[in-house]
Every structure is written in structure tokens, then in C-alpha cells.
Amino acid sequence: MAERPQISGSLFKRLTAILIFGSMLLSIVLFFVVREFAARIAQAGQDSILEASVSSIIDAAVIRDGRVEVDFPYASFSMLDTDQNDRVFYAIRQDGQLLSGYKVIPQTDRLRTDSAFFETRILAQSKFRIASAQRVLIGSQRSTTVSVYVAQTQDSLSQTLKQISLNVGALCLVFFTFTAILSYIAALATVRPLSRLASSVQRRSGEDLRPFKQPVPSEMVPLVSSLNSLMNRLDQTLTRSEDFIAEAAHRVRTPLATVRSYAETTLQRVTKSENRNALKAMMRAVDESSRAAGQLLDHAMITFRADHLDKQQVDLSGIVEDLATSLAPIAEMKDLKIVLRTDGPVHVEGDPILLQNAFRNVLDNALKYAPFETEVTIQVTDSPRPTVTISDLGAGFPNDEIQALTKRFRRGKNAKNSIGSGLGLTIAQDVALAHGGSVALTNGKSGGACVTFYL
Amino acid sequence: MKFLLVEDNLELAKAISNRLQVDGHVVDHVGKISEAIDYFASYEYDLVLLDVMLPDGDGRTFLKHQRTQNDGTPVIVLTARSQVSDRISMLDLGADDYVTKPFDHAELEARCRAVLRRKSNDRQTTKQFGNVEFNSIEGRLSVGGKTVNLRNRELRLLEVFLNAPGQIFSKQKLVDRLFSYDEDVSENAVEVYVGRLRKHLSGSPLMITTLRGLGYRLDYG
Amino acid sequence: MRYFLSVILAFCSSLCAAQVWEDQRIFGAAEATQQLRILSSTDTSFLVPVIDAFLEDRPNLKIEYLVHGTSTIDLLYRQNPGDFDLVISSAMDLQLKLVNDGFGKQVDDIDLPKSAKWRDTLFAFTKEPAAIVLNRAAFPNGDLPKTRQDLITALRNQPDVFKDKIATYDVRTSGLGYLFATQDARSSETFWRLMEVMGGLGTRLYCCSGQMIDGLVLGDIAVAYNVLGSYAEARAKTEPALAVILPSDFPTTMMRTIFASDAAQTNLEAEAFIRFLIEQQRDDGRNITGLPSVMSFGTQQSIPLNPALLSYLDALKRRTFIEAWENALVQ
């Protein structure tokens, strides 16, 4: 049947992957930006404390008795207390000469008086942030410059940064999860019209070639348009081939009808038995070929319809009654009586056209094989399950072939005088199977074929 | 009976007409729907035989037209299609029955009779011969007020005789008329039906005479 | 103190080949191959139970316990940080500066409140107030001063009784004395008034709490200011003449601290000792040293362990402070 198309990835997966990759990238960028920002703020916090410390020390510098004294407040260093007990180095210099503190702090020539200068250096194997500033003291003899350096390790800062990184990381993870879910939903929403279209194509029956009218997103318009145009062309092709078949049938059957009518007329006029036999053979050939053609078409149609059963609530009794009416003239020709026995309406889920066709084929056979002036019985019962039984009082089925009979193109041995009934039973059985039922062939006690549909 | 045959294939139309005339019917033949509508407006017909595919349209067009005219003349469609759905849609449009080409004229006749029986309640189709009344549509024969319903073959045999009183019908001819070609019956089967008819007609002026070696003849009086 | 070998070692800061110690003892088996050297300002007696218990299941370890004044300890240690495994001192500022300068070794997961440790390197194991210790004989009416102001009043009222009978640390030589003095000065102006009064009465200066308590017991001294309350309480149990006053205007409380030397080789045993000491030094009446644990005295704050302790160790500030102190006290 339909060839499975080659698959090159999934639109949905690709879209989801792109969106999720995007949100991952975004999360990572967000992480670094926020962390960098936080790091700057944290560094600015440390710097401002260091600057405050420096300025509180430098403010305490005075010249007393020609000597520089720096009786800085206790708070100058206590303000540098941190959670992680960062180490503190400091240096107080007068004109570059170390007055007190740590000589490991290198001097800088970028000292300013208005604000602090900051730098980060490795001192004694540890990273220190150094703030420094200077101040000019005017003494009675001369003026002198006092510079103050306060340095602090960054343990607390990096601890804070670690904490911030963790928090930002968690935030970004939440952000990522959220956007990933959104991406998934977005991809799903994008692909949904596609799958909806696909399922609506799938749901359609084979003959339904109407264009798709449901609104679709603009991106899908080209697809749906070309699909519609394809359907249109297909519809035209199908219609054309249907017309072609009809035309072909017409072309073939019309001359056949002509031949048959002439043969019949002629048969009335000739008396010579060899001529009569020839004419009869002609008529038989015409009937057989037309009937075979008809049944082949019916069977093809049934095979096709069985795949797409047009199920609806049908009344078996109603169908059988219509059929009996329609075939009554044929029965009359042999003075056959069609006896209908029904228990009122019997409803089943089924395709009325197929069911009617199946019953017709069996009833045709019954009418064909029934002897003159007998009865053909159609019985419809509802329980234990919906059943249609068609029986005649003819010769019945040959016992040894009863099973093989329903096989295609098989005809009963005793049917040599009746026109092609080969496909009739096959059609009946195919229809029954398509409805989840079965057909049983039996012979009546007093002879006669009996075909039972269990539905 | 008078038929209007609407069929574009001339050969077929001729064949059908011939065949119907053998049975003593009158046939007007047209090849187009437009002609059919004209004829239909001008003459009265007992029955229309309508081909589906015609050069100027579908048989359905005629059916629709006929329906708008509110005309009750029965229509039997001649179709080349065998699909069930197509047949059904024809019936839905107002055709009374259909036969599939090629068809057995006996079947056509049977269908015609059935259709007429269904639709011609008001029609006087009874033939009268003295104290005999015969309604061929209903298949009813009454002799001196005593009515019998004829079996199909008895009815057809009587029709054959009544269409040509005084004409000699060979046994073979009668077999051809009563039985299908593929029914394996001997000429003597006719004797059964002739015997039955004689019994039904006893006490009437109608009499079936046996002409040894030649066949049968219906005599009146 | 009973174990004193030498009394006047306060000025012995120059290192000779054979260092002279206030006390020097070796614990553990002589043949033990491993040795811990503990440099300490704490009297040996307080640490004996700890060391003995610690060595109980360490037969291969001996401990050399070396006692000196806080300032000398700082000096000795800075000269040879690799020679000592552990440093114990009551001078919080000097200890904190040593750790700040990078001499300490970090020991993780020591179960102490944050206020009692610094950089996971310096660990406090006692909390000891500075006390005013009196000889009850000098206050015959039993009216003992409760605050520094009370003391000033008492001294002023009876200058003749107290003349030359007042004692305090010589802050120039005692690290702990300097810590107490600077913290007092930071807390209140009363300190300077007291110093002036004491200076006027000819105060005697000591290197150590023990000597001041000895003087009080002998009756040479009537009032000792800023004596280590824990030592005094220990002596007061047997010397009823001693009255230990924790001044109620503002208390000055220090924490005795220990750290392991980063430069030393026997780091694992040093770490183990710190853990053992902190574990045994509990506030449930079983504190092994007999000194009050860091949880004692309720919510009373001790001098906090933070970089501010570096302030008064600054050369300029020290010079300024010592000058002011000398002006007040050494007249």
C-alpha cells in the first residue's frame, strides 16, 4: 500500500532543540552577566569600606612637636571585620618613609588626596585589595606628605561571590527550566496545526477529496494549497477514470444488448435446431460476459469499500424487503414466490450498499437455482445475533464442495446451466467478514441451498 | 402497449424495437433528451424506456423534467453501469425500475408488468371477449363472473394467444416465449400450460385448438 | 607562683644559646620520638591536666611546655616560628596579629562559636576578666570598691594607706597589660583618671599577674589593678585576705587563645592538641584547665577577635599611648 516516506529528523524535535539550546545559551549569558554585575557591586562594597578606613586613618594624622602622629580610631580597623575574618595589612608612610605598619605593601605613585586609589595585588602569597590615599600636613617648619595604605584579603568577597554564583546559578537553572518548558509548549503549539492537518487527512475516507477549508497558520498555506490542488487533480483523475469506466461499460454493454436483442428476436423466427442452438449459445455468451463483468466491478467496489466501511445504523429487514420487491419480477418469471419472514426491524451497524449487494447476489443465485413454482425464503432474525437466511428448494450445494464454494470464481458442479454465479458467494462472504460476521452454507433437510449471514 | 424508447444507439434501438414489436407492442424511438421531451409532450405512452447516457445529457435530466411535469408515466432505465450506488441514485430520482444492459426481454417484460401494476390503478387495461374479462397487468382472468389469478406463464401464454387470435403457434415458439433459453425444458412442457389455460377458459367463447404437428391456435366463438 | 624558677625575666628578650624560661617542663616518655613544643604565657599548672590526658594514648609523643610573658612570646616566636608547634597567649592582640601576618595554620571544623575563633586558625579556649584584687586588710570597714570610680575615691580618700601599695601591669613589657590598658582607655576616660591617681600614689609595675597576687598575699600591696581574675580567684580559694572585684562599670574580658604554627613540622599532632583542648574545655564545670571556658560569664562580651586589635599594636599609636601612660603613671 502507501510507501512509508523517508524520515529526515523531526520538525518538532528540531524546533524544540533550537529553542532549548537558545534558552540554554540565554541562561548561561544571564548567569555570567548577573554574576559579573554582582561581583562589581561586591567589590565596590569592599572598596568603599577600605576607603573609609583609609580616610579615617589619614584624618587622624597630625603634626605635634614637629613629629607626625597618627592616633587613628579603633573603628578604622574594626570596620574591616568580615564574616570570613579577612586579613588586614596597612602602612603609614611619611614622604615615602614607612612610619608604621607592613612594609610588604608596595608604594604607588598614583596616590591622590581627594579620593582613594584601588588596586589588587598579591602580598605574602595572598590576594589583597589595596586602598591608598595621601594627605599633605602643613607644619611650622615644613610641610610633609602622609600616605596611608589599607589592604584586605578577599576571602569574604569570594565567599559572597560563591554564594551569589550559587544563587544566580539556581536562578538561571529555574529560568532555563521555565524557558525549556515554554520552548516545548511553543514547539508543540507550532507543530499542532501540522499534526491536526495530518490527522484530518488520515481521518478522511478514500473518496473524500474535498479541499481543506479549516483555517491554518499562514506558513502552512502553501502546503495546504498544494495539497488541495493535488486533491483536486486527484479528484478530477478519479472522476475521469470513473467516467471512463462508465463510458467503457456503456460502449461494451450497448452492442452486447443489441446483439442479445437481435438474437432473441431471431430465435423467435428460426426453427432449425442448429441455428437455434447457435443463437442460444450467443445469448448465453453475452449474458455470461456481462454478468461476469458486473460482478467483477461489484467485487472490486466491495474490496475497496470494505477498507473504508461507511457504517451507519441499518435495518436488515428493510433492506431485504426492498430487495424482494426489486427482484419480484424476476421471481415471477419462474412463478417463484419470495417469502419474507422478519421479526420487525433488525438494526445493525453496517454499510447498506454492501449489505444489499451481498444479499442480492445470494438471492439472485437462489432465484436461479429454484425450480418453477416453488418458494424462496428470506428469514431475518434478531437473536441470538442478527441473521439473514436465504434458502431455496433447489438441488442444494454439492456436499463435498460446500466449503470451497465461497472461494472466488468457484462454481457449484450443478450450476452448469445457470449464468455465472461464481463471484456471488465470494462477494457475500467478503461483505460479511468486513462487518465482522460470517456466512454459512448449508443444505436443507428436504434439499435446497441455504445461505446464512451472521452479522 | 405503447413505449417511448429513448436510446442514442440506433442499432440497439432498432433491436429493442423489433423485439418489442414481436410481442405486439408499439414503439416510438428518439435519440435525444430534447426529442424525448417533445414526444412526451405530444403523445401518451404506457411506459418510457430511458437510456442513461445520451448525447445531450444524462437520463437524470429527463427524470427531473418529467417530475416537474407531474407526469406519472412509468420509467424504466436502461443502464450500462452495474454499480449499486448508481442504480440506487436513479431510483431516488424517480425512475420506477431499471434493467442492466444487456437484458433479457422476458425480464424487461416482467418488470414492465410489475411497474404498470404498481402505477396504473386508474387505467382501464381490461380486455373483453364475450363473458371473458382479462386484465393482463393484474394477471386476472374471469370467465362468466368466476375469477382466477393466472400464474405468470399461464398469463404470458394467454397474452401470446390473445395478441394474435387465429394464428398458429408452434410448440417451439411457445417454449421460446415462455421459457428462458437456458431453461432446459422439452417442448412438451408447453402442453402443461396449454392444458391449464384450457381449464381456466372452459365455459367461455375462447378455445385453444390443438393442430397436430403444427401447434396451437386460439379460436374465438 | 609556686613553680617559678626565676623571677625577673621580663626584660630577657635577647635570645641566648640557652634560653631562660619562666618555666620549662617536658611531659611524656623521654624516649618518645615525636615532640610538640608549646610556647605559652599560661602557668603550667593549668595545662598539666590537659597535656597528661592528651599524652595518655600517645606513648610516642612528648610535649615540651615553655612558659614566658606575652611580649617575649611574640618576640621569640617571630624570630623562630619553626621552633614551636603551638602558641598559647592571653594577649589577644599579639596572637591575632601573628595569625593576620600569616604564621598560623588553619584547623578546620573546630566546634567553637564564630566569636571565639578567627580565620579557623586562632582559637579561644578561656574567657577571663580583668579584676581589681584587694587585700581586705586595707579596707577594714569592709567597704570594698565596686567600680573604678569607687577605687579612685578610695585611693583619694586615703592616700597614706595606699601610698606605694598599688600595683598594675607595666604595659611596656607585658602584652596582656598593654591589651587591658588600651581596652580600658578605649572604653572610658575613667581609666586615665585612675592612672593619674595611681601615679600620684607611686604605683608599682609588674610583669605578671602572679607576682601581683603574691604581693597582695604578702601584704606588700593593697590594691592590684587589671589582674587576671581567673588566677586571682584560684588563689583566693586558699587566701581569704584576697578580694577579687570584677568592676561593674565596664568589664574588660580577654580570651586566651591558641594557634598551631604553620612553619612547624608536627602539624598533625599540633592540630590534634587544639582539638583535644577545645573538646575538653567545656562550660559544664569539667573544664579541664580550671579556667572559665569561652561560654562563661553569660552574654558578657569579651574583647572581640577582629582586625581592630591591630590598632594599638601600631607603632605610632603605641608610642602615643605609652607616652600618655607614662605621663600619667610614671611621674
GROMACS .gro file of C-alpha atoms in nm, chain A residues 148-455:
model
  308
  148VAL     CA    1   4.806   5.554   5.412
  149TYR     CA    2   4.757   5.209   5.261
  150VAL     CA    3   4.498   4.966   5.385
  151ALA     CA    4   4.491   4.621   5.232
  152GLN     CA    5   4.247   4.339   5.287
  153THR     CA    6   4.223   3.983   5.159
  154GLN     CA    7   3.915   3.888   4.958
  155ASP     CA    8   3.805   3.571   5.133
  156SER     CA    9   3.473   3.717   5.235
  157LEU     CA   10   3.425   3.872   4.895
  158SER     CA   11   3.489   3.544   4.716
  159GLN     CA   12   3.264   3.367   4.964
  160THR     CA   13   2.994   3.621   4.884
  161LEU     CA   14   3.061   3.573   4.515
  162LYS     CA   15   3.040   3.198   4.555
  163GLN     CA   16   2.706   3.239   4.729
  164ILE     CA   17   2.590   3.479   4.459
  165SER     CA   18   2.708   3.239   4.190
  166LEU     CA   19   2.512   2.962   4.353
  167ASN     CA   20   2.202   3.178   4.378
  168VAL     CA   21   2.238   3.312   4.027
  169GLY     CA   22   2.308   2.960   3.906
  170ALA     CA   23   1.991   2.837   4.072
  171LEU     CA   24   1.802   3.131   3.929
  172CYS     CA   25   1.937   3.059   3.582
  173LEU     CA   26   1.851   2.693   3.622
  174VAL     CA   27   1.495   2.786   3.712
  175PHE     CA   28   1.492   3.030   3.423
  176PHE     CA   29   1.626   2.764   3.193
  177THR     CA   30   1.374   2.504   3.312
  178PHE     CA   31   1.095   2.752   3.266
  179THR     CA   32   1.204   2.858   2.919
  180ALA     CA   33   1.269   2.498   2.823
  181ILE     CA   34   0.913   2.408   2.918
  182LEU     CA   35   0.791   2.714   2.729
  183SER     CA   36   1.002   2.609   2.432
  184TYR     CA   37   0.846   2.267   2.442
  185ILE     CA   38   0.498   2.415   2.460
  186ALA     CA   39   0.579   2.664   2.185
  187ALA     CA   40   0.713   2.389   1.960
  188LEU     CA   41   0.408   2.181   2.035
  189ALA     CA   42   0.178   2.471   1.952
  190THR     CA   43   0.368   2.537   1.631
  191VAL     CA   44   0.353   2.178   1.516
  192ARG     CA   45  -0.004   2.116   1.629
  193PRO     CA   46  -0.172   2.262   1.315
  194LEU     CA   47   0.052   2.031   1.111
  195SER     CA   48  -0.043   1.722   1.303
  196ARG     CA   49  -0.405   1.836   1.303
  197LEU     CA   50  -0.389   1.860   0.924
  198ALA     CA   51  -0.222   1.521   0.908
  199SER     CA   52  -0.483   1.357   1.126
  200SER     CA   53  -0.764   1.524   0.935
  201VAL     CA   54  -0.616   1.385   0.613
  202GLN     CA   55  -0.585   1.046   0.780
  203ARG     CA   56  -0.943   1.051   0.909
  204ARG     CA   57  -1.085   1.110   0.568
  205SER     CA   58  -1.225   0.826   0.370
  206GLY     CA   59  -1.064   0.738   0.042
  207GLU     CA   60  -1.322   0.904  -0.176
  208ASP     CA   61  -1.327   1.224   0.023
  209LEU     CA   62  -1.124   1.455  -0.195
  210ARG     CA   63  -1.277   1.785  -0.092
  211PRO     CA   64  -1.029   2.068  -0.033
  212PHE     CA   65  -0.931   2.152   0.325
  213LYS     CA   66  -1.124   2.453   0.447
  214GLN     CA   67  -1.015   2.478   0.813
  215PRO     CA   68  -0.807   2.789   0.887
  216VAL     CA   69  -0.433   2.721   0.905
  217PRO     CA   70  -0.137   2.942   1.005
  218SER     CA   71  -0.006   3.149   0.714
  219GLU     CA   72   0.317   2.944   0.699
  220MET     CA   73   0.113   2.637   0.619
  221VAL     CA   74  -0.089   2.799   0.343
  222PRO     CA   75   0.147   2.686   0.062
  223LEU     CA   76   0.136   2.329   0.191
  224VAL     CA   77  -0.240   2.322   0.223
  225SER     CA   78  -0.284   2.496  -0.111
  226SER     CA   79  -0.070   2.245  -0.291
  227LEU     CA   80  -0.239   1.964  -0.100
  228ASN     CA   81  -0.574   2.100  -0.210
  229SER     CA   82  -0.463   2.133  -0.567
  230LEU     CA   83  -0.328   1.781  -0.556
  231MET     CA   84  -0.659   1.659  -0.418
  232ASN     CA   85  -0.838   1.850  -0.688
  233ARG     CA   86  -0.629   1.691  -0.961
  234LEU     CA   87  -0.670   1.352  -0.798
  235ASP     CA   88  -1.044   1.407  -0.778
  236GLN     CA   89  -1.053   1.502  -1.142
  237THR     CA   90  -0.846   1.200  -1.233
  238LEU     CA   91  -1.071   0.974  -1.032
  239THR     CA   92  -1.383   1.128  -1.175
  240ARG     CA   93  -1.234   1.094  -1.518
  241SER     CA   94  -1.148   0.729  -1.462
  242GLU     CA   95  -1.491   0.664  -1.316
  243ASP     CA   96  -1.639   0.829  -1.621
  244PHE     CA   97  -1.403   0.628  -1.832
  245ILE     CA   98  -1.514   0.302  -1.675
  246ALA     CA   99  -1.877   0.402  -1.711
  247GLU     CA  100  -1.816   0.501  -2.070
  248ALA     CA  101  -1.631   0.177  -2.136
  249ALA     CA  102  -1.911  -0.023  -1.981
  250HIS     CA  103  -2.160   0.169  -2.188
  251ARG     CA  104  -1.962   0.113  -2.503
  252VAL     CA  105  -1.933  -0.260  -2.441
  253ARG     CA  106  -2.273  -0.327  -2.298
  254THR     CA  107  -2.470  -0.138  -2.557
  255PRO     CA  108  -2.356  -0.352  -2.853
  256LEU     CA  109  -2.397  -0.659  -2.633
  257ALA     CA  110  -2.754  -0.551  -2.569
  258THR     CA  111  -2.802  -0.504  -2.940
  259VAL     CA  112  -2.669  -0.847  -3.016
  260ARG     CA  113  -2.880  -1.006  -2.748
  261SER     CA  114  -3.200  -0.835  -2.858
  262TYR     CA  115  -3.142  -0.935  -3.216
  263ALA     CA  116  -3.060  -1.289  -3.113
  264GLU     CA  117  -3.374  -1.309  -2.910
  265THR     CA  118  -3.585  -1.175  -3.193
  266THR     CA  119  -3.420  -1.405  -3.438
  267LEU     CA  120  -3.469  -1.702  -3.210
  268GLN     CA  121  -3.841  -1.645  -3.238
  269ARG     CA  122  -3.820  -1.684  -3.612
  270VAL     CA  123  -3.582  -1.970  -3.680
  271THR     CA  124  -3.679  -2.328  -3.639
  272LYS     CA  125  -3.375  -2.517  -3.748
  273SER     CA  126  -3.232  -2.663  -3.433
  274GLU     CA  127  -2.865  -2.598  -3.518
  275ASN     CA  128  -2.944  -2.230  -3.581
  276ARG     CA  129  -3.143  -2.212  -3.264
  277ASN     CA  130  -2.859  -2.366  -3.066
  278ALA     CA  131  -2.615  -2.121  -3.214
  279LEU     CA  132  -2.838  -1.831  -3.116
  280LYS     CA  133  -2.883  -1.968  -2.767
  281ALA     CA  134  -2.507  -2.007  -2.731
  282MET     CA  135  -2.468  -1.650  -2.841
  283MET     CA  136  -2.714  -1.525  -2.586
  284ARG     CA  137  -2.551  -1.733  -2.313
  285ALA     CA  138  -2.211  -1.591  -2.400
  286VAL     CA  139  -2.347  -1.237  -2.390
  287ASP     CA  140  -2.519  -1.290  -2.056
  288GLU     CA  141  -2.221  -1.462  -1.902
  289SER     CA  142  -1.973  -1.197  -2.002
  290SER     CA  143  -2.194  -0.910  -1.893
  291ARG     CA  144  -2.273  -1.074  -1.564
  292ALA     CA  145  -1.907  -1.157  -1.501
  293ALA     CA  146  -1.807  -0.801  -1.581
  294GLY     CA  147  -2.075  -0.671  -1.347
  295GLN     CA  148  -1.970  -0.896  -1.064
  296LEU     CA  149  -1.603  -0.815  -1.111
  297LEU     CA  150  -1.684  -0.448  -1.078
  298ASP     CA  151  -1.905  -0.515  -0.778
  299HIS     CA  152  -1.635  -0.720  -0.615
  300ALA     CA  153  -1.373  -0.455  -0.678
  301MET     CA  154  -1.605  -0.196  -0.528
  302ILE     CA  155  -1.670  -0.412  -0.226
  303THR     CA  156  -1.300  -0.476  -0.170
  304PHE     CA  157  -1.246  -0.103  -0.183
  305ARG     CA  158  -1.538  -0.010   0.039
  306ALA     CA  159  -1.456  -0.280   0.292
  307ASP     CA  160  -1.141  -0.083   0.382
  308HIS     CA  161  -1.342   0.231   0.448
  309LEU     CA  162  -1.672   0.095   0.575
  310ASP     CA  163  -1.935   0.366   0.566
  311LYS     CA  164  -2.102   0.234   0.878
  312GLN     CA  165  -2.441   0.352   0.979
  313GLN     CA  166  -2.749   0.220   1.152
  314VAL     CA  167  -2.930  -0.003   0.902
  315ASP     CA  168  -3.243  -0.212   0.921
  316LEU     CA  169  -3.179  -0.555   0.777
  317SER     CA  170  -3.549  -0.623   0.735
  318GLY     CA  171  -3.589  -0.303   0.536
  319ILE     CA  172  -3.301  -0.386   0.307
  320VAL     CA  173  -3.430  -0.736   0.247
  321GLU     CA  174  -3.784  -0.611   0.181
  322ASP     CA  175  -3.662  -0.361  -0.079
  323LEU     CA  176  -3.457  -0.633  -0.237
  324ALA     CA  177  -3.753  -0.872  -0.252
  325THR     CA  178  -3.962  -0.604  -0.420
  326SER     CA  179  -3.689  -0.529  -0.668
  327LEU     CA  180  -3.636  -0.895  -0.760
  328ALA     CA  181  -4.006  -0.989  -0.756
  329PRO     CA  182  -4.046  -0.954  -1.136
  330ILE     CA  183  -3.759  -1.198  -1.189
  331ALA     CA  184  -3.912  -1.443  -0.945
  332GLU     CA  185  -4.244  -1.407  -1.116
  333MET     CA  186  -4.095  -1.519  -1.443
  334LYS     CA  187  -4.042  -1.860  -1.294
  335ASP     CA  188  -4.357  -1.842  -1.089
  336LEU     CA  189  -4.137  -1.834  -0.781
  337LYS     CA  190  -4.268  -1.689  -0.463
  338ILE     CA  191  -4.034  -1.488  -0.242
  339VAL     CA  192  -4.143  -1.549   0.116
  340LEU     CA  193  -4.024  -1.289   0.364
  341ARG     CA  194  -4.012  -1.374   0.732
  342THR     CA  195  -3.900  -1.093   0.960
  343ASP     CA  196  -3.941  -1.014   1.329
  344GLY     CA  197  -3.981  -0.646   1.259
  345PRO     CA  198  -3.680  -0.416   1.217
  346VAL     CA  199  -3.340  -0.564   1.291
  347HIS     CA  200  -3.082  -0.294   1.336
  348VAL     CA  201  -2.710  -0.341   1.281
  349GLU     CA  202  -2.415  -0.113   1.220
  350GLY     CA  203  -2.320  -0.158   0.859
  351ASP     CA  204  -2.275  -0.032   0.509
  352PRO     CA  205  -2.621  -0.057   0.349
  353ILE     CA  206  -2.491  -0.064  -0.007
  354LEU     CA  207  -2.254  -0.352   0.062
  355LEU     CA  208  -2.513  -0.547   0.256
  356GLN     CA  209  -2.772  -0.502  -0.015
  357ASN     CA  210  -2.523  -0.613  -0.277
  358ALA     CA  211  -2.434  -0.924  -0.081
  359PHE     CA  212  -2.799  -1.023  -0.025
  360ARG     CA  213  -2.878  -0.953  -0.389
  361ASN     CA  214  -2.606  -1.185  -0.509
  362VAL     CA  215  -2.729  -1.467  -0.288
  363LEU     CA  216  -3.094  -1.406  -0.373
  364ASP     CA  217  -3.005  -1.396  -0.744
  365ASN     CA  218  -2.850  -1.738  -0.706
  366ALA     CA  219  -3.149  -1.871  -0.517
  367LEU     CA  220  -3.387  -1.747  -0.786
  368LYS     CA  221  -3.166  -1.904  -1.046
  369TYR     CA  222  -3.147  -2.249  -0.891
  370ALA     CA  223  -3.500  -2.272  -0.754
  371PRO     CA  224  -3.734  -2.498  -0.957
  372PHE     CA  225  -4.051  -2.350  -1.107
  373GLU     CA  226  -4.339  -2.262  -0.887
  374THR     CA  227  -4.153  -2.306  -0.561
  375GLU     CA  228  -4.070  -2.073  -0.276
  376VAL     CA  229  -3.754  -1.884  -0.196
  377THR     CA  230  -3.748  -1.792   0.170
  378ILE     CA  231  -3.573  -1.496   0.328
  379GLN     CA  232  -3.568  -1.502   0.703
  380VAL     CA  233  -3.441  -1.215   0.920
  381THR     CA  234  -3.395  -1.271   1.292
  382ASP     CA  235  -3.255  -1.053   1.565
  383SER     CA  236  -3.147  -1.301   1.829
  384PRO     CA  237  -2.919  -1.450   1.934
  385ARG     CA  238  -2.746  -1.234   1.676
  386PRO     CA  239  -2.866  -1.053   1.362
  387THR     CA  240  -2.904  -1.321   1.097
  388VAL     CA  241  -3.029  -1.325   0.738
  389THR     CA  242  -3.106  -1.667   0.589
  390ILE     CA  243  -3.186  -1.714   0.221
  391SER     CA  244  -3.298  -2.062   0.122
  392ASP     CA  245  -3.444  -2.223  -0.186
  393LEU     CA  246  -3.586  -2.561  -0.270
  394GLY     CA  247  -3.340  -2.641  -0.546
  395ALA     CA  248  -3.076  -2.909  -0.561
  396GLY     CA  249  -2.868  -2.757  -0.283
  397PHE     CA  250  -2.490  -2.732  -0.265
  398PRO     CA  251  -2.279  -3.032  -0.354
  399ASN     CA  252  -2.179  -3.167  -0.013
  400ASP     CA  253  -1.813  -3.215  -0.092
  401GLU     CA  254  -1.772  -2.858  -0.214
  402ILE     CA  255  -1.965  -2.665   0.040
  403GLN     CA  256  -1.650  -2.507   0.191
  404ALA     CA  257  -1.466  -2.439  -0.129
  405LEU     CA  258  -1.771  -2.274  -0.276
  406THR     CA  259  -1.713  -1.937  -0.130
  407LYS     CA  260  -1.372  -1.922  -0.293
  408ARG     CA  261  -1.351  -1.680  -0.576
  409PHE     CA  262  -1.457  -1.795  -0.925
  410ARG     CA  263  -1.568  -2.132  -0.797
  411ARG     CA  264  -1.899  -2.254  -0.910
  412GLY     CA  265  -2.100  -2.544  -0.796
  413LYS     CA  266  -2.095  -2.854  -1.015
  414ASN     CA  267  -2.467  -2.848  -1.073
  415ALA     CA  268  -2.467  -2.489  -1.189
  416LYS     CA  269  -2.365  -2.557  -1.542
  417ASN     CA  270  -2.691  -2.431  -1.680
  418SER     CA  271  -2.711  -2.110  -1.486
  419ILE     CA  272  -2.531  -1.792  -1.568
  420GLY     CA  273  -2.209  -1.712  -1.382
  421SER     CA  274  -2.270  -1.721  -1.013
  422GLY     CA  275  -1.900  -1.760  -0.940
  423LEU     CA  276  -1.842  -1.437  -0.758
  424GLY     CA  277  -2.178  -1.413  -0.589
  425LEU     CA  278  -2.088  -1.612  -0.280
  426THR     CA  279  -1.742  -1.462  -0.260
  427ILE     CA  280  -1.896  -1.117  -0.254
  428ALA     CA  281  -2.140  -1.229   0.014
  429GLN     CA  282  -1.864  -1.366   0.232
  430ASP     CA  283  -1.636  -1.064   0.187
  431VAL     CA  284  -1.916  -0.833   0.293
  432ALA     CA  285  -1.995  -1.046   0.597
  433LEU     CA  286  -1.628  -1.054   0.700
  434ALA     CA  287  -1.595  -0.679   0.656
  435HIS     CA  288  -1.880  -0.644   0.905
  436GLY     CA  289  -1.718  -0.884   1.148
  437GLY     CA  290  -1.962  -1.157   1.061
  438SER     CA  291  -1.961  -1.477   0.861
  439VAL     CA  292  -2.151  -1.673   0.601
  440ALA     CA  293  -2.257  -2.034   0.644
  441LEU     CA  294  -2.358  -2.258   0.356
  442THR     CA  295  -2.587  -2.550   0.437
  443ASN     CA  296  -2.833  -2.772   0.263
  444GLY     CA  297  -3.189  -2.801   0.386
  445LYS     CA  298  -3.320  -3.133   0.522
  446SER     CA  299  -3.551  -3.173   0.226
  447GLY     CA  300  -3.290  -3.041  -0.015
  448GLY     CA  301  -3.228  -2.687  -0.125
  449ALA     CA  302  -2.943  -2.446  -0.064
  450CYS     CA  303  -2.942  -2.232   0.244
  451VAL     CA  304  -2.711  -1.933   0.288
  452THR     CA  305  -2.697  -1.776   0.632
  453PHE     CA  306  -2.541  -1.439   0.711
  454TYR     CA  307  -2.436  -1.394   1.071
  455LEU     CA  308  -2.378  -1.024   1.137
   0.00000   0.00000   0.00000
